[in-house]
CSV table of C-alpha atoms and ligand atoms in Angstrom, one decimal:
chain,number,residue,atom,x,y,z
E,1049,MET,CA,100.0,124.0,108.2
E,1050,ILE,CA,96.8,122.7,106.8
E,1051,GLU,CA,93.4,122.6,108.4
E,1052,VAL,CA,90.2,121.1,107.1
E,1053,ARG,CA,86.8,121.8,108.8
E,1054,ARG,CA,83.7,119.8,108.2
E,1055,LEU,CA,84.6,119.0,104.6
E,1056,GLU,CA,81.8,117.6,102.5
E,1057,LYS,CA,81.8,116.5,98.8
E,1058,THR,CA,78.8,115.1,97.0
E,1059,PHE,CA,79.0,114.0,93.4
E,1060,PRO,CA,75.7,114.7,91.7
E,1061,GLY,CA,73.8,111.8,90.2
E,1062,LYS,CA,71.4,112.0,87.3
E,1063,HIS,CA,68.9,113.8,89.5
E,1064,GLY,CA,71.4,116.3,90.9
E,1065,LEU,CA,73.0,116.6,94.4
E,1066,LEU,CA,69.9,115.5,96.2
E,1067,GLY,CA,69.0,112.5,94.0
E,1068,HIS,CA,69.1,109.0,95.3
E,1069,ASP,CA,72.1,108.3,93.0
E,1070,ALA,CA,74.2,111.2,94.3
E,1071,VAL,CA,77.4,110.0,95.9
E,1072,LYS,CA,78.4,111.4,99.3
E,1073,ALA,CA,82.1,110.9,98.8
E,1074,VAL,CA,83.2,112.9,101.8
E,1075,GLN,CA,81.1,113.7,104.8
E,1076,ASP,CA,82.0,115.9,107.8
E,1077,VAL,CA,85.8,115.3,107.7
E,1078,SER,CA,87.9,117.6,109.9
E,1079,PHE,CA,91.6,117.5,110.7
E,1080,ARG,CA,94.6,119.7,111.3
E,1081,ILE,CA,98.2,119.0,110.5
E,1082,PRO,CA,100.9,121.1,112.0
E,1083,ASP,CA,104.1,121.9,110.1
E,1084,GLY,CA,106.1,118.7,109.7
E,1085,GLY,CA,103.2,116.6,111.0
E,1086,ALA,CA,101.5,113.7,109.3
E,1087,VAL,CA,98.0,112.4,108.9
E,1088,SER,CA,97.2,109.1,107.2
E,1089,PHE,CA,93.9,108.2,105.7
E,1090,ILE,CA,93.2,104.5,105.4
E,1091,GLY,CA,90.1,102.7,104.2
E,1092,GLU,CA,88.7,100.5,101.5
E,1093,SER,CA,88.5,101.4,97.8
E,1094,GLY,CA,85.8,104.0,97.2
E,1095,CYS,CA,85.7,105.4,100.7
E,1096,GLY,CA,86.7,108.9,99.5
E,1097,LYS,CA,90.5,109.1,100.1
E,1098,THR,CA,91.4,110.3,96.7
E,1099,THR,CA,88.6,112.8,96.7
E,1100,ILE,CA,89.9,114.4,99.9
E,1101,GLY,CA,93.4,114.6,98.4
E,1102,ARG,CA,92.2,116.1,95.1
E,1103,ILE,CA,90.2,118.7,97.0
E,1104,LEU,CA,93.2,119.7,99.0
E,1105,ALA,CA,95.3,120.0,95.8
E,1106,GLY,CA,92.6,122.2,94.3
E,1107,LEU,CA,91.7,119.7,91.6
E,1108,GLU,CA,88.2,119.1,92.9
E,1109,ASN,CA,85.7,121.5,94.4
E,1110,TYR,CA,83.8,120.8,97.6
E,1111,THR,CA,80.2,121.0,98.6
E,1112,ALA,CA,80.7,122.4,102.1
E,1113,GLY,CA,83.3,123.0,104.7
E,1114,GLU,CA,86.5,124.9,104.9
E,1115,VAL,CA,90.1,124.3,103.8
E,1116,LEU,CA,92.8,126.5,105.2
E,1117,VAL,CA,96.4,126.3,103.9
E,1118,ASP,CA,98.9,128.2,106.1
E,1119,GLY,CA,95.9,130.1,107.5
E,1120,GLN,CA,94.4,131.1,104.1
E,1121,ASN,CA,90.9,129.9,103.3
E,1122,LEU,CA,90.7,128.4,99.8
E,1123,ALA,CA,87.1,129.6,99.4
E,1124,THR,CA,87.8,133.3,100.1
E,1125,VAL,CA,91.2,134.0,98.6
E,1126,ASP,CA,91.2,135.8,95.2
E,1127,ARG,CA,92.2,134.0,92.1
E,1128,ARG,CA,95.8,135.0,92.1
E,1129,GLN,CA,96.3,134.2,95.7
E,1130,ARG,CA,94.5,130.9,95.2
E,1131,GLU,CA,97.2,129.8,92.8
E,1132,ALA,CA,99.9,130.7,95.2
E,1133,VAL,CA,98.1,128.9,98.0
E,1134,LEU,CA,97.5,125.8,96.0
E,1135,ARG,CA,101.2,125.7,94.9
E,1136,ARG,CA,101.9,125.1,98.6
E,1137,VAL,CA,100.0,121.8,98.4
E,1138,GLN,CA,101.6,119.3,96.1
E,1139,LEU,CA,99.9,116.0,95.1
E,1140,ILE,CA,102.0,112.9,94.5
E,1141,GLN,CA,99.8,110.3,92.8
E,1142,GLN,CA,99.9,106.6,92.4
E,1143,ASP,CA,101.4,106.3,89.0
E,1144,PRO,CA,104.7,108.3,88.5
E,1145,TYR,CA,104.8,107.2,84.8
E,1146,GLN,CA,101.5,109.0,84.1
E,1147,ALA,CA,102.6,112.1,86.0
E,1148,LEU,CA,105.6,112.6,83.8
E,1149,ASN,CA,105.5,113.5,80.1
E,1150,PRO,CA,107.3,110.5,78.3
E,1151,ALA,CA,108.6,112.8,75.6
E,1152,ARG,CA,110.5,115.1,77.9
E,1153,THR,CA,113.7,114.6,79.7
E,1154,ILE,CA,114.0,114.9,83.5
E,1155,GLU,CA,115.8,118.2,83.0
E,1156,GLN,CA,112.9,119.5,80.9
E,1157,ALA,CA,110.3,118.2,83.4
E,1158,LEU,CA,112.0,120.0,86.3
E,1159,SER,CA,112.9,123.2,84.5
E,1160,ASP,CA,109.3,124.1,83.8
E,1161,PRO,CA,108.3,124.8,87.4
E,1162,LEU,CA,111.7,126.2,88.2
E,1163,LYS,CA,111.4,128.8,85.4
E,1164,VAL,CA,108.2,130.0,87.0
E,1165,MET,CA,109.9,130.2,90.4
E,1166,ALA,CA,113.0,131.9,88.9
E,1167,LYS,CA,110.8,134.5,87.2
E,1168,ALA,CA,108.9,135.2,90.4
E,1169,ARG,CA,112.1,135.9,92.3
E,1170,GLY,CA,114.1,137.5,89.5
E,1171,ALA,CA,116.6,134.6,89.5
E,1172,ASP,CA,118.7,133.6,86.5
E,1173,THR,CA,119.5,130.3,84.6
E,1174,ALA,CA,122.3,129.5,87.0
E,1175,TRP,CA,119.9,129.5,89.9
E,1176,ILE,CA,117.6,127.1,88.0
E,1177,LEU,CA,120.4,124.6,87.4
E,1178,GLN,CA,121.6,124.9,90.9
E,1179,ARG,CA,118.1,124.4,92.3
E,1180,MET,CA,117.6,121.4,90.0
E,1181,GLU,CA,120.7,119.7,91.4
E,1182,GLU,CA,119.6,120.6,94.9
E,1183,VAL,CA,116.1,119.0,94.6
E,1184,LEU,CA,117.5,115.9,92.9
E,1185,GLY,CA,120.0,115.6,95.7
E,1186,LEU,CA,117.2,115.9,98.2
E,1187,VAL,CA,115.3,112.9,96.7
E,1188,GLY,CA,118.5,110.8,96.6
E,1189,LEU,CA,119.3,111.0,92.9
E,1190,GLU,CA,122.6,111.7,91.3
E,1191,PRO,CA,121.8,114.7,88.9
E,1192,GLU,CA,124.3,113.7,86.1
E,1193,ALA,CA,122.8,110.2,86.1
E,1194,VAL,CA,119.3,111.3,85.5
E,1195,VAL,CA,118.9,114.7,84.0
E,1196,HIS,CA,119.3,113.6,80.3
E,1197,LYS,CA,117.1,110.6,80.7
E,1198,TYR,CA,113.5,110.1,79.7
E,1199,PRO,CA,111.0,108.7,82.3
E,1200,HIS,CA,111.0,105.2,80.7
E,1201,MET,CA,114.7,104.9,81.3
E,1202,LEU,CA,114.2,105.0,85.1
E,1203,SER,CA,112.9,102.5,87.6
E,1204,GLY,CA,109.5,103.1,89.2
E,1205,GLY,CA,111.2,104.2,92.4
E,1206,GLN,CA,113.4,106.7,90.6
E,1207,ARG,CA,110.4,108.0,88.6
E,1208,GLN,CA,108.5,108.6,91.8
E,1209,ARG,CA,111.5,110.4,93.2
E,1210,ILE,CA,111.5,112.6,90.2
E,1211,VAL,CA,107.8,113.4,90.8
E,1212,ILE,CA,108.7,114.3,94.4
E,1213,ALA,CA,111.6,116.4,93.2
E,1214,ARG,CA,109.3,118.3,90.9
E,1215,ALA,CA,106.9,118.9,93.8
E,1216,LEU,CA,109.8,120.2,95.9
E,1217,THR,CA,110.8,122.8,93.3
E,1218,VAL,CA,107.9,125.0,94.4
E,1219,GLU,CA,108.8,124.7,98.1
E,1220,PRO,CA,105.5,123.2,99.2
E,1221,SER,CA,104.3,123.2,102.8
E,1222,VAL,CA,102.1,120.1,102.3
E,1223,LEU,CA,102.6,116.9,100.4
E,1224,VAL,CA,99.5,114.8,99.6
E,1225,ALA,CA,100.8,111.3,98.8
E,1226,ASP,CA,97.9,109.2,97.3
E,1227,GLU,CA,98.9,105.6,97.2
E,1228,ALA,CA,102.3,107.0,96.2
E,1229,VAL,CA,104.2,103.7,96.5
E,1230,SER,CA,101.6,101.2,95.5
E,1231,MET,CA,102.9,100.9,91.9
E,1232,ILE,CA,106.5,100.7,92.9
E,1233,ASP,CA,108.4,97.4,93.3
E,1234,VAL,CA,108.2,96.2,96.8
E,1235,SER,CA,112.0,96.3,97.1
E,1236,LEU,CA,112.1,100.0,96.2
E,1237,ARG,CA,109.1,101.1,98.3
E,1238,LEU,CA,110.8,101.5,101.6
E,1239,GLY,CA,113.3,104.0,100.1
E,1240,VAL,CA,110.5,106.2,98.9
E,1241,LEU,CA,108.7,106.0,102.2
E,1242,LYS,CA,111.9,106.9,104.0
E,1243,LEU,CA,112.3,109.9,101.7
E,1244,LEU,CA,108.8,111.1,102.6
E,1245,ARG,CA,109.6,110.7,106.3
E,1246,ASP,CA,112.8,112.6,105.9
E,1247,LEU,CA,111.1,115.5,104.1
E,1248,ARG,CA,108.8,116.0,107.1
E,1249,GLU,CA,111.8,116.2,109.4
E,1250,LYS,CA,114.2,118.3,107.3
E,1251,PHE,CA,111.8,120.8,105.8
E,1252,HIS,CA,108.8,120.6,108.1
E,1253,ILE,CA,106.6,119.6,105.3
E,1254,SER,CA,103.2,118.3,106.4
E,1255,LEU,CA,102.3,115.0,105.0
E,1256,ILE,CA,98.9,113.6,104.1
E,1257,PHE,CA,99.4,110.0,103.4
E,1258,ILE,CA,96.6,108.1,101.6
E,1259,THR,CA,96.9,104.3,101.6
E,1260,HIS,CA,95.3,100.9,102.0
E,1261,ASP,CA,98.4,99.8,103.8
E,1262,VAL,CA,98.5,100.2,107.6
E,1263,ALA,CA,102.2,99.3,107.8
E,1264,SER,CA,103.4,102.1,105.4
E,1265,ALA,CA,101.1,104.6,107.1
E,1266,ARG,CA,102.8,103.7,110.3
E,1267,TYR,CA,106.2,104.0,108.8
E,1268,VAL,CA,105.8,107.5,107.5
E,1269,GLY,CA,103.6,108.8,110.3
E,1270,GLU,CA,104.0,106.8,113.4
E,1271,ASP,CA,104.1,110.1,115.4
E,1272,GLY,CA,101.1,111.5,113.5
E,1273,GLN,CA,97.4,110.9,113.4
E,1274,MET,CA,95.6,108.0,111.6
E,1275,PHE,CA,92.1,108.5,110.2
E,1276,VAL,CA,90.0,105.5,109.3
E,1277,ILE,CA,87.5,106.4,106.7
E,1278,TYR,CA,84.3,104.5,105.9
E,1279,LYS,CA,82.0,105.7,103.1
E,1280,GLY,CA,83.4,109.2,103.3
E,1281,MET,CA,83.1,109.5,107.1
E,1282,ILE,CA,85.6,109.2,109.8
E,1283,ALA,CA,85.1,105.9,111.6
E,1284,GLU,CA,88.0,106.3,113.9
E,1285,GLN,CA,90.8,108.8,114.4
E,1286,GLY,CA,93.7,109.2,116.8
E,1287,PRO,CA,97.4,108.9,117.3
E,1288,THR,CA,98.6,106.3,114.8
E,1289,ASP,CA,99.8,103.7,117.3
E,1290,ASP,CA,96.8,104.2,119.5
E,1291,VAL,CA,94.5,103.4,116.7
E,1292,ILE,CA,96.5,100.4,115.6
E,1293,LEU,CA,97.1,99.0,119.1
E,1294,HIS,CA,93.8,100.0,120.7
E,1295,PRO,CA,91.2,100.1,117.9
E,1296,GLN,CA,87.6,100.7,119.2
E,1297,HIS,CA,85.6,100.7,116.0
E,1298,PRO,CA,84.7,97.3,114.5
E,1299,TYR,CA,85.6,98.7,111.0
E,1300,THR,CA,89.1,99.6,112.1
E,1301,GLN,CA,89.4,96.2,113.7
E,1302,ALA,CA,88.3,94.5,110.5
E,1303,LEU,CA,90.8,96.5,108.4
E,1304,LEU,CA,93.5,95.7,110.8
E,1305,SER,CA,92.6,92.0,110.8
E,1306,ALA,CA,93.2,92.0,107.1
E,1307,VAL,CA,96.8,93.2,107.6
E,1308,PRO,CA,98.9,90.2,106.8
E,1309,VAL,CA,101.6,90.5,109.4
E,1310,LEU,CA,103.0,93.6,111.0
E,1311,LYS,CA,106.6,93.6,112.2
E,1312,GLY,CA,106.6,92.3,115.7
E,1313,LEU,CA,103.2,90.6,115.5
E,1314,GLU,CA,102.8,88.6,118.7
E,1315,SER,CA,100.6,85.6,119.1
E,1316,PRO,CA,97.3,86.8,117.9
E,1317,GLY,CA,94.4,86.6,120.4
E,1318,SER,CA,90.8,85.5,119.9
E,1319,ASP,CA,90.1,88.9,118.4
E,1320,ARG,CA,92.6,88.4,115.6
E,1321,TYR,CA,90.0,88.0,112.9
E,1322,ILE,CA,87.0,90.4,112.7
E,1323,PRO,CA,84.7,89.3,109.9
E,1324,LEU,CA,83.1,91.9,107.6
E,1325,LYS,CA,79.9,91.3,105.8
E,1326,GLU,CA,79.8,92.0,102.0
E,1327,LEU,CA,80.1,95.6,100.9
E,1328,ASP,CA,76.7,97.1,100.4
E,1329,HIS,CA,76.3,99.6,97.7
E,1330,GLY,CA,73.8,102.4,97.7
E,1331,GLN,CA,73.0,104.9,100.4
E,1332,SER,CA,72.2,104.1,104.0
E,1333,PRO,CA,69.4,106.0,105.7
E,1334,GLU,CA,70.5,109.4,107.1
E,1335,ASN,CA,69.8,108.2,110.7
E,1336,ALA,CA,71.6,104.8,110.5
E,1337,CYS,CA,75.2,104.0,111.1
E,1338,LEU,CA,76.9,103.7,107.7
E,1339,PHE,CA,78.7,100.6,108.8
E,1340,ALA,CA,75.7,98.8,110.4
E,1341,PRO,CA,74.9,96.6,107.3
E,1342,ARG,CA,78.4,95.1,107.5
E,1343,CYS,CA,79.0,95.2,111.2
E,1344,PRO,CA,79.2,91.8,113.0
E,1345,PHE,CA,78.2,93.6,116.3
E,1346,ALA,CA,75.4,95.8,115.1
E,1347,GLN,CA,72.4,96.3,117.5
E,1348,PRO,CA,69.0,97.8,116.8
E,1349,LEU,CA,70.2,101.3,117.8
E,1350,CYS,CA,72.7,101.2,115.0
E,1351,GLU,CA,69.9,101.1,112.5
E,1352,THR,CA,68.0,104.1,113.9
E,1353,GLU,CA,70.7,106.6,115.1
E,1354,ARG,CA,73.9,107.6,113.4
E,1355,PRO,CA,76.7,107.6,115.9
E,1356,ALA,CA,78.7,110.8,116.4
E,1357,LEU,CA,82.4,110.7,117.1
E,1358,GLN,CA,83.0,110.0,120.8
E,1359,GLY,CA,85.9,109.4,123.1
E,1360,ALA,CA,88.6,111.5,124.5
E,1361,SER,CA,89.6,114.4,122.2
E,1362,GLY,CA,92.8,112.5,121.2
E,1363,HIS,CA,91.2,109.2,120.1
E,1364,GLN,CA,87.7,109.1,118.8
E,1365,TYR,CA,85.4,106.6,117.1
E,1366,ALA,CA,81.9,106.8,115.6
E,1367,CYS,CA,80.3,103.8,117.2
E,1368,HIS,CA,77.5,103.3,119.7
E,1369,TYR,CA,79.2,100.2,121.1
E,1370,PRO,CA,82.9,100.8,121.0
E,1371,GLN,CA,84.9,98.0,122.4
E,1372,GLU,CA,88.7,97.6,122.3
E,1373,ARG,CA,89.6,94.4,120.5
E,1374,HIS,CA,93.2,93.2,120.3
E,1375,VAL,CA,93.7,92.6,116.6
E,1376,VAL,CA,97.4,93.1,115.8
E,1377,ALA,CA,100.3,93.5,118.1
E,1378,VAL,CA,103.1,95.5,116.7
E,1379,ALA,CA,106.5,96.3,118.2
E,1380,LEU,CA,106.4,100.0,119.2
E,1381,LYS,CA,109.8,100.7,117.7
E,1382,GLU,CA,111.3,99.1,114.6
G,1165,ATP,N1,84.3,112.4,89.3
G,1165,ATP,C1,83.4,111.6,90.0
G,1165,ATP,N2,82.1,111.6,89.7
G,1165,ATP,C2,81.3,110.8,90.4
G,1165,ATP,N3,81.6,110.0,91.5
G,1165,ATP,C3,82.9,110.0,91.8
G,1165,ATP,C4,83.9,110.8,91.1
G,1165,ATP,N4,85.1,110.6,91.7
G,1165,ATP,C5,84.9,109.7,92.7
G,1165,ATP,N5,83.6,109.4,92.8
G,1165,ATP,C6,83.0,108.5,93.8
G,1165,ATP,O1,83.3,109.0,95.1
G,1165,ATP,C7,83.6,107.9,96.0
G,1165,ATP,C8,85.0,108.0,96.5
G,1165,ATP,O2,85.9,107.8,95.5
G,1165,ATP,P1,87.5,108.0,95.7
G,1165,ATP,O3,88.2,107.8,94.4
G,1165,ATP,O4,87.8,109.2,96.5
G,1165,ATP,O5,87.8,106.7,96.7
G,1165,ATP,P2,89.2,106.1,97.2
G,1165,ATP,O6,89.1,105.9,98.6
G,1165,ATP,O7,90.3,107.0,96.7
G,1165,ATP,O8,89.3,104.7,96.5
G,1165,ATP,P3,90.5,103.9,96.0
G,1165,ATP,O9,91.1,103.2,97.2
G,1165,ATP,O10,90.0,102.9,95.0
G,1165,ATP,O11,91.5,104.8,95.3
G,1165,ATP,C9,83.4,106.6,95.2
G,1165,ATP,O12,82.1,106.1,95.4
G,1165,ATP,C10,83.6,107.1,93.7
G,1165,ATP,O13,82.8,106.3,92.9
G,1166,MG,MG1,92.0,106.6,95.5
């Protein structure tokens, strides 16, 4: 289980954290994922998705807020505990080729973390070999077919499966998949997405799925929560299909209208295309809606008061003038 409360991350600019060039990459983000649950983060490039993932994996510090993994607070555990806590959160990044050392075979890549695990539990070499076969089997690879190979001898999909197998060696409770299939051939993507979905079910691993792609977020986490992020803040959040089928925030609607076709798309209505104005760089005033400069529906209030999340606790949106617009229609079951 992982819980994040009011997470903030500011990258300092030349004039420090308070300077005009500081980047507020994550602002006031809270969520909670039960064991086996899923949360997806969608949003444009630069909205802070990777920063959230890196913070959870312990690769980036944060400016404020709390991160709790299986009830343990990252900020208050001692150094040794912190390592153990962070091991429970494994990050799967975009490029599986970069994640693997090209000069080492798959067997070598997997045996490193397994040796650490074996030492911790007093297990022997036989246990390492057995566990290696087990994790390779879990990710759908034939051990004999891959263990003696180097990463370049495998397909992109196989390489990402190896990265996932390596993550599984430490028995994580959370996987953070950051654009994990975007560099894989389209024909192999679905297999890796299915694997992530299966790991949730079989091992109750919680999944944080970071993507630009609404359809794959839906595939791995249809029963989970979707978070739409704009400039580091939550624009809309709710059960995945609720957000996709009943979006209230114009930004969510614009993102959805950029989705080419979702399976089961019915005849699109007049709301099909929500235009977005050009991306504005630089900071918005503290008291303005971050999205106002690009919003086709902005009103004067949007320039003077930042909207808080509103709506029923299940489905919320940070907009002064929420209005459901029918953008995509998807079949509820595939
Ligand atoms: N190490 C850093 N130093 C300064 N600014 C950074 C750093 N890392 C990220 N940023 C800034 O923080 C913001 C969020 O970046 P992040 O990489 O989290 O976005 P993202 O949503 O993952 O984008 P993409 O979809 O392109 O991967 C961006 O404005 C980025 O320029
Ligand atoms: Mg990113």
